[in-house]
Amino acid sequence: MMKPSTLIAMCCCAATFAVAAPTLAHEHATAEQATTQAPFRLASEDLGVMLKDLKYETALTSGSFEIEMKQGTFTFHPFVAVSTSGNKIWITTSVRPLTQSDLANAGLLSKLLMANRTIGPAQFYIENVAAEKKPPDYRLGFGYPLDNRGVTEEILKDALDAFANNLVDNATVWDVAKK
């Protein structure tokens, strides 16, 4: 037979574990939730602050930040913006106007498509920047998407550098003076 003092001690221990077990389980579940939450997404304002912290002078235009980048002999003025969905940060620029001759030039268009194959996620594209009901004004554009999850200044700087490097590396494709 067990001594009454031992029995009381065991009951107290069991009661302590019974109270602590749900608390420990809750702490474990809370820690698990914290690690499975979606990473922080930048809002437009955060992006502007980050660009300024990276020493880019910014001009806000229609929700996009225009910056100036110098890379080799080139100077680019890309726009940096959080997408409408908030899922991406886009770095885009209009590279140059396209003439009707450019649009009919299968060699140029195929080189642009081939370049897209090697520079992903960046891409060349054609856009019409003319106002509605005006004659088309086609431009060669260049865009670089960045996943808007957990973006730090270092990640943004790397994306901006990749954007500029891809443009310079493919200058022979798009720059009329380099052909």
XYZ file of C-alpha atoms in Angstrom:
179
model
C 0.000 0.000 0.000
C 1.138 3.490 -0.781
C 1.717 6.067 1.920
C -0.855 8.860 1.950
C 1.914 11.487 1.538
C 3.218 9.731 -1.600
C -0.291 9.494 -2.992
C -0.875 13.205 -2.372
C 2.454 14.095 -4.019
C 1.613 11.992 -7.097
C -1.820 13.608 -7.395
C -0.242 17.065 -7.190
C 2.275 16.152 -9.902
C -0.460 14.748 -12.126
C -2.537 17.892 -11.633
C 0.462 20.077 -12.506
C 1.101 18.152 -15.730
C -2.582 18.260 -16.624
C -2.597 22.049 -16.317
C 0.777 22.555 -18.069
C 0.167 20.183 -20.999
C -2.452 22.330 -22.783
C -0.272 25.420 -22.232
C 2.754 23.700 -23.767
C 0.639 22.430 -26.665
C -0.720 25.948 -27.251
C 2.811 27.429 -27.189
C 3.964 24.804 -29.712
C 0.982 25.513 -31.994
C 1.587 29.283 -31.749
C 5.271 28.830 -32.629
C 4.273 26.643 -35.573
C 1.806 29.276 -36.826
C 4.460 31.990 -36.578
C 6.790 30.048 -38.859
C 4.071 29.257 -41.408
C 2.691 32.793 -41.760
C 3.132 34.498 -45.115
C 6.274 36.656 -45.322
C 5.901 40.409 -45.147
C 4.751 42.135 -48.372
C 5.822 45.682 -49.140
C 3.221 48.397 -49.640
C 3.959 51.183 -52.096
C 5.034 53.508 -49.279
C 7.489 50.898 -47.955
C 8.962 50.525 -51.427
C 9.521 54.286 -51.678
C 11.312 54.358 -48.324
C 13.453 51.382 -49.307
C 14.455 53.001 -52.621
C 15.443 56.195 -50.785
C 17.418 54.142 -48.252
C 19.266 52.615 -51.221
C 20.169 56.200 -52.254
C 17.909 56.382 -55.308
C 16.223 59.687 -55.910
C 12.598 58.924 -56.601
C 9.801 60.709 -58.392
C 6.318 59.364 -57.702
C 4.275 58.973 -60.898
C 0.889 57.197 -60.887
C 1.828 54.916 -57.983
C 5.247 54.099 -59.477
C 8.615 55.387 -58.358
C 10.866 56.576 -61.180
C 14.565 56.244 -60.439
C 17.771 56.827 -62.383
C 20.307 54.050 -62.877
C 23.697 54.325 -64.550
C 25.228 51.151 -65.881
C 28.316 51.410 -68.070
C 27.630 53.986 -70.782
C 23.872 53.695 -70.308
C 21.479 55.671 -68.131
C 18.089 54.106 -67.488
C 14.993 55.604 -65.861
C 12.987 52.601 -64.701
C 9.732 52.689 -62.795
C 9.479 50.551 -59.669
C 6.009 49.680 -58.381
C 4.017 47.196 -56.346
C 1.583 45.384 -58.645
C -2.153 45.925 -58.280
C -2.496 42.507 -56.629
C 0.401 43.268 -54.270
C 2.078 39.974 -55.213
C 4.899 41.418 -57.335
C 7.200 44.378 -57.471
C 7.769 45.362 -61.090
C 10.820 47.194 -62.411
C 10.007 48.436 -65.917
C 11.305 50.844 -68.492
C 10.570 51.951 -72.010
C 13.739 51.047 -73.879
C 13.100 52.810 -77.189
C 10.418 53.692 -79.737
C 9.627 51.030 -82.326
C 9.083 51.953 -85.943
C 6.809 50.096 -88.346
C 10.016 48.715 -89.843
C 11.056 47.358 -86.405
C 7.646 45.742 -85.953
C 7.977 44.004 -89.328
C 11.593 42.931 -88.692
C 11.385 39.201 -87.946
C 15.118 39.115 -87.146
C 14.785 41.767 -84.419
C 11.646 40.220 -82.953
C 13.155 36.726 -82.875
C 16.315 38.072 -81.168
C 14.127 39.688 -78.505
C 12.253 36.420 -77.957
C 15.521 34.493 -77.791
C 16.899 37.002 -75.271
C 13.792 36.476 -73.118
C 14.698 32.805 -72.933
C 17.999 33.555 -71.206
C 17.178 36.584 -69.022
C 14.130 35.285 -67.174
C 12.361 36.380 -65.118
C 13.124 39.638 -66.944
C 11.473 40.140 -70.323
C 11.322 42.375 -73.347
C 7.823 43.315 -74.472
C 6.048 45.643 -76.889
C 3.627 48.218 -75.545
C 1.399 50.846 -77.083
C 1.759 54.063 -75.050
C -0.634 56.132 -77.176
C -3.718 57.620 -75.608
C -7.042 55.966 -76.407
C -8.303 56.699 -79.949
C -4.888 58.049 -80.998
C -2.541 56.464 -83.540
C -0.413 53.690 -82.014
C 2.886 54.652 -80.389
C 4.731 51.366 -79.974
C 7.681 51.091 -77.589
C 10.046 48.335 -76.697
C 9.674 47.773 -72.981
C 11.707 45.803 -70.502
C 10.381 44.435 -67.232
C 11.697 42.578 -64.238
C 9.244 41.049 -61.740
C 10.230 40.476 -58.137
C 8.153 38.331 -55.800
C 6.811 40.658 -53.094
C 7.467 38.362 -50.130
C 10.111 39.124 -47.542
C 11.830 41.734 -49.732
C 14.789 43.375 -48.032
C 16.960 46.233 -49.249
C 19.568 43.679 -50.334
C 17.023 41.685 -52.360
C 15.675 44.844 -54.007
C 19.208 46.069 -54.809
C 20.073 42.688 -56.361
C 16.912 42.846 -58.518
C 17.708 46.402 -59.659
C 21.271 45.362 -60.525
C 20.022 42.293 -62.441
C 17.553 44.529 -64.309
C 20.309 46.932 -65.424
C 22.828 44.162 -66.166
C 20.337 42.293 -68.359
C 19.628 45.447 -70.354
C 23.323 46.226 -70.858
C 24.190 42.598 -71.668
C 21.519 42.595 -74.398
C 22.259 46.042 -75.834
C 23.249 44.539 -79.176
C 19.684 43.291 -79.530
C 17.786 46.510 -78.717
C 20.202 49.445 -79.115
C 20.266 50.724 -82.707
C 23.695 52.317 -82.114
C 25.205 48.956 -81.010
C 24.134 47.031 -84.133
